[in-house]
């Protein structure tokens, strides 16, 4: 497989006999202007290429577009990576062309929110809560005639680092294997993926897919179905620290300030079997780590889902308590149905929260994040 960078818009292409989903997993050969071939990991090579733009001097009037934009082929999908620090009015027309072509476009660096000057996503979050973090990368895949609904990526972190671009690469790869339009009778409104990286604790990824029910037969309400998929990858699993996770909590509030939806239905979180008897009481009091202290007392790791939703408050709320291996990653899918007055665009508040733990028995450190990946989820008509 060969990675080549041309002078036209900083294009990077990956060609070879390997399957598409292996493009940035295996070793590749990089060829620039020299005849010698150097073997690199494709993902690392791409990240270094994009991050190198951050070392460029401030943009000057008339600066060549290839110094600002890199067109990258990932798993058969051409994506556009743009160093937001170098964007100027001179580049606006060209960038706008890429955005409205439906190609994945990612702004990264100091001012990724500049992407919103070129495109207004149909589903987006305003007033986001992510204390201690800032937006370091923002991507969009605009809806075109061949797709229903757009796709948005937001990556939050304490500061921009090269490895954060890996989340953007994953997002582009996933866009290439999208399942397409939802079932007949539904319209996909939009897909919103948020990533919160808090070192040394862990990474939380949340994807909201919002679809609208068509032909509901109601002249009073419109109905929307939301599916929220969340993954916790603790630092222990990623090999960067000893932190694991103790619980994950998600809430959607339709009665928050600025919200206008009613909670109509939801799937109750799955419930595992918690430890029983005296040891269960001690576990809850001391956050005792069974898997590390008395592994012979347990068969398999257990995650218990707690339903704390309240229809009277238009509140969907679920917590998942980890009673097994604190260092193992965890993925859960929430689903709820919202209704809104006929003709209105739905708006609702949501956020997540995680408790991380480190240590065992009587020497347990705890860290509870503030509300993260939150804000008002708004739908633009």
Tab-separated table of C-alpha atoms in Angstrom:
chain	number	residue	atom	x	y	z
A	1	UNK	CA	0.000	0.000	0.000
A	2	UNK	CA	1.372	3.419	-0.950
A	3	UNK	CA	0.625	6.817	0.509
A	4	UNK	CA	1.250	9.671	-1.922
A	5	UNK	CA	0.923	13.406	-1.355
A	6	UNK	CA	0.502	15.575	-4.423
A	7	UNK	CA	0.718	19.339	-4.693
A	8	UNK	CA	-2.977	19.669	-5.477
A	9	UNK	CA	-4.753	20.576	-2.247
A	10	UNK	CA	-2.316	18.470	-0.269
A	11	UNK	CA	-4.002	15.298	-1.525
A	12	UNK	CA	-3.142	12.056	0.229
A	13	UNK	CA	-4.234	8.720	-1.213
A	14	UNK	CA	-3.819	5.178	0.058
A	15	UNK	CA	-3.696	2.500	-2.603
A	16	UNK	CA	-3.050	-1.200	-2.288
A	17	UNK	CA	-4.498	-4.669	-2.164
A	18	UNK	CA	-5.449	-4.600	1.498
A	19	UNK	CA	-9.153	-4.377	2.394
A	20	UNK	CA	-10.450	-0.840	2.853
A	21	UNK	CA	-10.966	-1.187	6.571
A	22	UNK	CA	-7.298	-2.057	6.989
A	23	UNK	CA	-6.034	1.116	5.342
A	24	UNK	CA	-5.079	2.796	8.572
A	25	UNK	CA	-4.572	-0.309	10.675
A	26	UNK	CA	-1.644	-2.025	8.981
A	27	UNK	CA	1.780	-0.927	7.753
A	28	UNK	CA	1.957	1.216	4.627
A	29	UNK	CA	4.745	2.611	2.463
A	30	UNK	CA	5.089	6.366	2.149
A	31	UNK	CA	6.390	7.922	-1.057
A	32	UNK	CA	6.923	11.663	-1.247
A	33	UNK	CA	9.545	13.057	-3.638
A	34	UNK	CA	12.304	10.588	-2.785
A	35	UNK	CA	12.808	7.182	-4.393
A	36	UNK	CA	13.391	5.433	-1.060
A	37	UNK	CA	10.384	3.825	0.676
A	38	UNK	CA	9.875	4.083	4.436
A	39	UNK	CA	7.354	1.856	6.185
A	40	UNK	CA	5.003	3.545	8.651
A	41	UNK	CA	1.733	2.805	10.352
A	42	UNK	CA	-0.827	4.530	8.136
A	43	UNK	CA	-2.774	6.159	10.964
A	44	UNK	CA	0.353	7.570	12.606
A	45	UNK	CA	1.630	8.801	9.249
A	46	UNK	CA	-1.628	10.602	8.505
A	47	UNK	CA	-1.839	12.186	11.949
A	48	UNK	CA	1.722	13.481	11.692
A	49	UNK	CA	1.009	14.883	8.253
A	50	UNK	CA	-2.063	16.781	9.413
A	51	UNK	CA	-0.519	17.937	12.667
A	52	UNK	CA	2.522	19.306	10.862
A	53	UNK	CA	0.304	22.066	9.508
A	54	UNK	CA	-0.010	23.408	13.040
A	55	UNK	CA	3.644	24.411	12.884
A	56	UNK	CA	3.032	26.554	9.812
A	57	UNK	CA	3.288	30.343	10.147
A	58	UNK	CA	0.089	32.434	10.273
A	59	UNK	CA	-1.761	32.527	6.984
A	60	UNK	CA	-0.817	35.272	4.573
A	61	UNK	CA	-2.938	36.820	1.861
A	62	UNK	CA	-2.658	34.690	-1.238
A	63	UNK	CA	-1.205	31.682	0.586
A	64	UNK	CA	-1.527	28.527	-1.494
A	65	UNK	CA	-4.553	26.424	-0.654
A	66	UNK	CA	-2.435	23.248	-0.517
A	67	UNK	CA	-0.745	24.654	2.599
A	68	UNK	CA	-4.104	24.790	4.408
A	69	UNK	CA	-6.082	21.792	3.156
A	70	UNK	CA	-5.258	18.081	3.054
A	71	UNK	CA	-7.535	15.796	1.038
A	72	UNK	CA	-7.203	12.299	2.457
A	73	UNK	CA	-8.645	9.023	1.219
A	74	UNK	CA	-9.734	6.899	4.194
A	75	UNK	CA	-11.353	3.510	3.619
A	76	UNK	CA	-12.419	4.612	0.152
A	77	UNK	CA	-13.850	7.948	1.350
A	78	UNK	CA	-12.211	11.250	0.425
A	79	UNK	CA	-12.125	13.499	3.495
A	80	UNK	CA	-10.893	17.071	3.820
A	81	UNK	CA	-8.788	18.041	6.864
A	82	UNK	CA	-8.313	21.776	7.396
A	83	UNK	CA	-6.034	23.523	9.867
A	84	UNK	CA	-8.443	26.093	11.303
A	85	UNK	CA	-5.561	28.353	12.337
A	86	UNK	CA	-4.758	28.990	8.659
A	87	UNK	CA	-8.258	29.660	7.323
A	88	UNK	CA	-8.714	33.072	5.679
A	89	UNK	CA	-11.341	34.808	3.533
A	90	UNK	CA	-9.288	33.839	0.469
A	91	UNK	CA	-9.998	30.152	1.102
A	92	UNK	CA	-13.709	30.462	1.947
A	93	UNK	CA	-15.078	29.692	-1.517
A	94	UNK	CA	-12.989	26.553	-1.973
A	95	UNK	CA	-13.789	25.248	1.501
A	96	UNK	CA	-17.488	25.894	0.980
A	97	UNK	CA	-17.366	23.843	-2.203
A	98	UNK	CA	-15.949	20.867	-0.314
A	99	UNK	CA	-18.509	21.160	2.488
A	100	UNK	CA	-21.534	21.222	0.188
A	101	UNK	CA	-20.202	18.380	-1.938
A	102	UNK	CA	-21.047	16.005	0.926
A	103	UNK	CA	-17.436	15.044	1.632
A	104	UNK	CA	-16.355	14.695	5.291
A	105	UNK	CA	-14.761	18.014	6.259
A	106	UNK	CA	-12.828	18.347	9.536
A	107	UNK	CA	-11.569	21.606	11.046
A	108	UNK	CA	-8.946	21.075	13.761
A	109	UNK	CA	-6.587	23.184	15.846
A	110	UNK	CA	-7.251	26.485	17.594
A	111	UNK	CA	-10.567	27.534	15.997
A	112	UNK	CA	-12.475	24.495	14.713
A	113	UNK	CA	-15.786	26.305	15.287
A	114	UNK	CA	-14.983	28.383	12.168
A	115	UNK	CA	-16.487	25.485	10.239
A	116	UNK	CA	-19.911	26.738	11.353
A	117	UNK	CA	-19.307	29.843	9.232
A	118	UNK	CA	-19.501	27.598	6.172
A	119	UNK	CA	-22.268	25.201	7.168
A	120	UNK	CA	-25.113	25.079	9.695
A	121	UNK	CA	-25.754	21.445	10.725
A	122	UNK	CA	-29.358	20.364	11.021
A	123	UNK	CA	-28.669	18.793	14.433
A	124	UNK	CA	-26.234	20.523	16.744
A	125	UNK	CA	-25.612	21.248	20.434
A	126	UNK	CA	-25.567	24.761	21.884
A	127	UNK	CA	-24.487	25.836	25.352
A	128	UNK	CA	-22.405	22.697	25.721
A	129	UNK	CA	-21.133	21.719	29.158
A	130	UNK	CA	-17.655	20.263	29.175
A	131	UNK	CA	-15.831	21.895	32.083
A	132	UNK	CA	-12.068	21.831	31.690
A	133	UNK	CA	-12.266	20.889	28.011
A	134	UNK	CA	-12.616	22.800	24.781
A	135	UNK	CA	-13.540	22.015	21.219
A	136	UNK	CA	-10.415	20.831	19.383
A	137	UNK	CA	-11.919	19.317	16.240
A	138	UNK	CA	-15.225	19.752	14.405
A	139	UNK	CA	-16.390	17.798	11.384
A	140	UNK	CA	-19.465	17.741	9.159
A	141	UNK	CA	-20.811	15.591	6.366
A	142	UNK	CA	-23.463	17.734	4.721
A	143	UNK	CA	-26.671	16.135	3.538
A	144	UNK	CA	-26.831	15.788	-0.244
A	145	UNK	CA	-29.377	14.428	-2.680
A	146	UNK	CA	-28.112	10.917	-1.990
A	147	UNK	CA	-28.357	11.067	1.791
A	148	UNK	CA	-30.917	11.818	4.461
A	149	UNK	CA	-29.696	14.013	7.305
A	150	UNK	CA	-26.196	15.271	7.960
A	151	UNK	CA	-23.485	14.013	10.303
A	152	UNK	CA	-21.510	16.048	12.833
A	153	UNK	CA	-18.390	15.259	14.863
A	154	UNK	CA	-17.209	17.222	17.907
A	155	UNK	CA	-14.007	16.303	19.753
A	156	UNK	CA	-13.331	17.868	23.156
A	157	UNK	CA	-10.097	17.825	25.123
A	158	UNK	CA	-7.946	19.897	27.429
A	159	UNK	CA	-5.808	20.972	24.463
A	160	UNK	CA	-5.261	19.919	20.884
A	161	UNK	CA	-2.867	17.006	20.453
A	162	UNK	CA	-2.059	15.014	17.352
A	163	UNK	CA	-3.596	11.782	18.639
A	164	UNK	CA	-7.012	13.463	18.952
A	165	UNK	CA	-7.181	13.335	15.163
A	166	UNK	CA	-7.595	9.578	15.500
A	167	UNK	CA	-11.214	10.162	16.542
A	168	UNK	CA	-11.818	12.095	13.317
A	169	UNK	CA	-10.290	9.264	11.290
A	170	UNK	CA	-12.603	6.758	13.022
A	171	UNK	CA	-15.588	8.998	12.236
A	172	UNK	CA	-14.677	9.133	8.545
A	173	UNK	CA	-14.177	5.359	8.439
A	174	UNK	CA	-17.599	4.802	10.008
A	175	UNK	CA	-19.227	7.162	7.499
A	176	UNK	CA	-18.060	4.892	4.709
A	177	UNK	CA	-19.990	1.924	6.107
A	178	UNK	CA	-23.155	3.832	6.990
A	179	UNK	CA	-26.321	1.771	6.807
A	180	UNK	CA	-27.971	4.460	4.666
A	181	UNK	CA	-31.519	5.657	5.110
A	182	UNK	CA	-33.628	4.336	7.997
A	183	UNK	CA	-36.691	2.143	7.529
A	184	UNK	CA	-39.598	3.258	5.381
A	185	UNK	CA	-41.787	5.657	7.315
A	186	UNK	CA	-38.873	7.467	8.960
A	187	UNK	CA	-36.694	10.392	7.966
A	188	UNK	CA	-33.163	10.611	9.304
A	189	UNK	CA	-32.762	14.100	10.750
A	190	UNK	CA	-29.108	13.919	11.714
A	191	UNK	CA	-26.267	12.090	13.405
A	192	UNK	CA	-24.219	13.772	16.131
A	193	UNK	CA	-21.036	12.190	17.528
A	194	UNK	CA	-19.307	13.752	20.549
A	195	UNK	CA	-15.985	12.637	22.007
A	196	UNK	CA	-14.742	13.785	25.421
A	197	UNK	CA	-11.132	12.958	26.257
A	198	UNK	CA	-10.126	13.519	29.895
A	199	UNK	CA	-6.665	12.357	30.734
A	200	UNK	CA	-5.707	10.402	32.716
A	201	UNK	CA	-9.245	9.184	33.446
A	202	UNK	CA	-10.648	8.056	30.121
A	203	UNK	CA	-12.544	8.752	26.908
A	204	UNK	CA	-16.318	8.938	26.516
A	205	UNK	CA	-17.887	8.755	23.076
A	206	UNK	CA	-21.572	9.538	22.514
A	207	UNK	CA	-23.487	9.243	19.234
A	208	UNK	CA	-27.032	10.565	18.871
A	209	UNK	CA	-29.090	9.451	15.886
A	210	UNK	CA	-32.353	11.352	15.508
A	211	UNK	CA	-35.102	10.234	13.114
A	212	UNK	CA	-38.589	11.624	12.509
A	213	UNK	CA	-41.703	9.493	12.143
A	214	UNK	CA	-43.507	10.167	8.881
A	215	UNK	CA	-47.231	9.758	8.369
A	216	UNK	CA	-48.013	9.597	12.088
A	217	UNK	CA	-51.646	10.551	11.457
A	218	UNK	CA	-51.547	13.257	14.125
A	219	UNK	CA	-52.421	16.891	13.468
A	220	UNK	CA	-51.250	17.907	16.930
A	221	UNK	CA	-47.764	16.429	17.383
A	222	UNK	CA	-44.678	15.327	15.496
A	223	UNK	CA	-42.732	12.309	16.765
A	224	UNK	CA	-38.974	11.796	16.915
A	225	UNK	CA	-37.007	8.677	17.809
A	226	UNK	CA	-33.579	9.169	19.436
A	227	UNK	CA	-30.940	6.448	19.740
A	228	UNK	CA	-27.920	7.349	21.875
A	229	UNK	CA	-24.904	5.023	21.815
A	230	UNK	CA	-22.223	5.666	24.436
A	231	UNK	CA	-18.832	4.066	25.050
A	232	UNK	CA	-16.543	4.506	28.052
A	233	UNK	CA	-12.874	3.640	27.498
A	234	UNK	CA	-11.063	4.115	30.828
A	235	UNK	CA	-7.408	4.995	31.063
A	236	UNK	CA	-6.639	1.530	32.389
A	237	UNK	CA	-7.991	-0.087	29.240
A	238	UNK	CA	-6.064	2.316	27.018
A	239	UNK	CA	-2.841	1.723	28.954
A	240	UNK	CA	-2.330	5.356	29.952
A	241	UNK	CA	-3.221	5.158	33.665
A	242	UNK	CA	-4.653	2.971	36.402
A	243	UNK	CA	-8.119	4.586	36.280
A	244	UNK	CA	-11.182	2.434	35.646
A	245	UNK	CA	-14.864	3.359	35.612
A	246	UNK	CA	-17.481	2.807	38.312
A	247	UNK	CA	-20.660	4.189	36.749
A	248	UNK	CA	-21.933	5.954	33.652
A	249	UNK	CA	-25.000	8.172	33.783
A	250	UNK	CA	-26.990	9.700	30.930
A	251	UNK	CA	-29.941	12.048	31.077
A	252	UNK	CA	-32.262	13.760	28.622
A	253	UNK	CA	-34.367	16.586	30.012
A	254	UNK	CA	-37.307	17.819	27.942
A	255	UNK	CA	-38.358	20.357	30.579
A	256	UNK	CA	-35.015	22.175	30.846
A	257	UNK	CA	-34.802	25.864	29.963
A	258	UNK	CA	-35.129	26.221	26.208
A	259	UNK	CA	-36.441	22.675	25.676
A	260	UNK	CA	-39.828	21.974	24.077
A	261	UNK	CA	-40.279	18.178	23.917
A	262	UNK	CA	-42.351	15.619	25.777
A	263	UNK	CA	-40.997	12.200	26.711
A	264	UNK	CA	-43.394	9.770	25.086
A	265	UNK	CA	-41.675	6.405	25.517
A	266	UNK	CA	-38.282	4.829	26.175
A	267	UNK	CA	-36.499	1.511	26.458
A	268	UNK	CA	-35.755	0.722	30.082
A	269	UNK	CA	-32.045	0.075	30.750
A	270	UNK	CA	-31.121	-3.610	31.056
A	271	UNK	CA	-30.683	-4.775	34.622
A	272	UNK	CA	-27.940	-7.136	35.754
A	273	UNK	CA	-27.903	-9.127	38.960
A	274	UNK	CA	-26.091	-7.247	41.747
A	275	UNK	CA	-24.126	-9.029	44.478
A	276	UNK	CA	-26.384	-10.279	47.260
A	277	UNK	CA	-26.147	-10.416	51.054
A	278	UNK	CA	-23.698	-8.779	53.457
A	279	UNK	CA	-20.972	-8.420	50.869
A	280	UNK	CA	-23.325	-6.404	48.645
A	281	UNK	CA	-23.824	-3.957	51.522
A	282	UNK	CA	-20.077	-3.641	52.050
A	283	UNK	CA	-19.494	-3.225	48.308
A	284	UNK	CA	-21.916	-0.323	48.121
A	285	UNK	CA	-20.463	1.364	51.209
A	286	UNK	CA	-16.786	1.025	50.293
A	287	UNK	CA	-16.898	0.605	46.470
A	288	UNK	CA	-15.146	-2.701	47.040
A	289	UNK	CA	-13.545	-4.086	43.850
A	290	UNK	CA	-14.532	-7.764	43.822
A	291	UNK	CA	-12.593	-8.574	40.676
A	292	UNK	CA	-9.329	-7.520	42.338
A	293	UNK	CA	-9.916	-8.579	45.933
A	294	UNK	CA	-11.992	-11.798	45.838
A	295	UNK	CA	-12.176	-12.884	42.185
A	296	UNK	CA	-13.309	-16.410	43.134
A	297	UNK	CA	-16.596	-15.001	44.477
A	298	UNK	CA	-17.745	-13.883	41.020
A	299	UNK	CA	-18.446	-15.694	37.776
A	300	UNK	CA	-18.735	-12.936	35.164
A	301	UNK	CA	-18.513	-9.118	35.320
A	302	UNK	CA	-21.921	-7.532	35.886
A	303	UNK	CA	-23.250	-4.116	34.922
A	304	UNK	CA	-26.514	-3.125	36.550
A	305	UNK	CA	-28.783	-0.619	34.821
A	306	UNK	CA	-30.782	1.754	37.029
A	307	UNK	CA	-33.871	3.471	35.590
A	308	UNK	CA	-34.357	6.942	37.087
A	309	UNK	CA	-36.652	8.369	34.400
A	310	UNK	CA	-39.711	10.464	35.203
A	311	UNK	CA	-42.472	11.109	32.660
A	312	UNK	CA	-43.903	13.922	34.802
A	313	UNK	CA	-40.611	15.825	34.381
A	314	UNK	CA	-40.044	14.786	30.738
A	315	UNK	CA	-36.855	13.163	32.029
A	316	UNK	CA	-35.062	10.120	30.682
A	317	UNK	CA	-32.276	9.141	33.053
A	318	UNK	CA	-30.282	5.930	33.283
A	319	UNK	CA	-27.222	4.926	35.276
A	320	UNK	CA	-25.051	1.884	34.700
A	321	UNK	CA	-23.077	0.624	37.691
A	322	UNK	CA	-19.995	-1.462	37.009
A	323	UNK	CA	-19.717	-4.391	39.381
A	324	UNK	CA	-17.052	-6.194	37.405
A	325	UNK	CA	-13.744	-5.262	35.798
A	326	UNK	CA	-13.314	-1.499	36.236
A	327	UNK	CA	-10.706	-1.396	33.485
A	328	UNK	CA	-12.900	-2.933	30.781
A	329	UNK	CA	-14.544	-0.656	28.180
A	330	UNK	CA	-18.322	-0.445	28.161
A	331	UNK	CA	-20.850	0.379	25.447
A	332	UNK	CA	-24.563	0.966	25.983
A	333	UNK	CA	-27.411	2.126	23.775
A	334	UNK	CA	-30.280	4.299	25.024
A	335	UNK	CA	-33.467	4.821	23.063
A	336	UNK	CA	-36.358	7.183	23.707
A	337	UNK	CA	-39.264	8.697	21.777
A	338	UNK	CA	-40.039	12.412	21.883
A	339	UNK	CA	-43.058	14.339	20.740
A	340	UNK	CA	-43.239	18.016	19.935
A	341	UNK	CA	-46.005	20.345	18.805
A	342	UNK	CA	-46.861	19.956	15.127
A	343	UNK	CA	-44.454	21.883	12.931
A	344	UNK	CA	-41.989	22.758	15.687
A	345	UNK	CA	-38.329	21.755	15.640
A	346	UNK	CA	-37.465	19.670	18.736
A	347	UNK	CA	-35.032	21.011	21.329
A	348	UNK	CA	-33.910	19.095	24.409
A	349	UNK	CA	-31.101	19.092	26.947
A	350	UNK	CA	-28.835	16.106	27.455
A	351	UNK	CA	-25.521	15.278	29.107
A	352	UNK	CA	-23.458	12.420	30.499
A	353	UNK	CA	-21.467	11.939	33.686
A	354	UNK	CA	-18.902	9.313	34.695
A	355	UNK	CA	-17.401	8.161	37.970
A	356	UNK	CA	-13.836	6.899	37.606
A	357	UNK	CA	-12.030	4.841	40.263
A	358	UNK	CA	-8.463	3.724	40.906
A	359	UNK	CA	-7.104	1.312	43.489
A	360	UNK	CA	-8.786	-1.444	45.446
A	361	UNK	CA	-10.288	-2.350	48.813
A	362	UNK	CA	-9.691	0.407	51.386
A	363	UNK	CA	-7.470	2.507	49.119
A	364	UNK	CA	-9.837	3.673	46.382
A	365	UNK	CA	-9.462	7.012	44.619
A	366	UNK	CA	-12.568	8.457	43.022
A	367	UNK	CA	-13.193	11.099	40.388
A	368	UNK	CA	-16.674	12.167	39.253
A	369	UNK	CA	-16.705	14.272	36.116
A	370	UNK	CA	-18.877	17.359	35.850
A	371	UNK	CA	-21.665	17.051	33.252
A	372	UNK	CA	-19.942	16.384	29.924
A	373	UNK	CA	-20.949	16.156	26.264
A	374	UNK	CA	-24.025	18.177	27.113
A	375	UNK	CA	-26.085	21.132	26.038
A	376	UNK	CA	-29.263	21.903	24.134
A	377	UNK	CA	-29.690	19.551	21.188
A	378	UNK	CA	-31.311	21.707	18.535
A	379	UNK	CA	-32.780	20.829	15.156
A	380	UNK	CA	-32.562	23.472	12.464
A	381	UNK	CA	-35.576	23.346	10.115
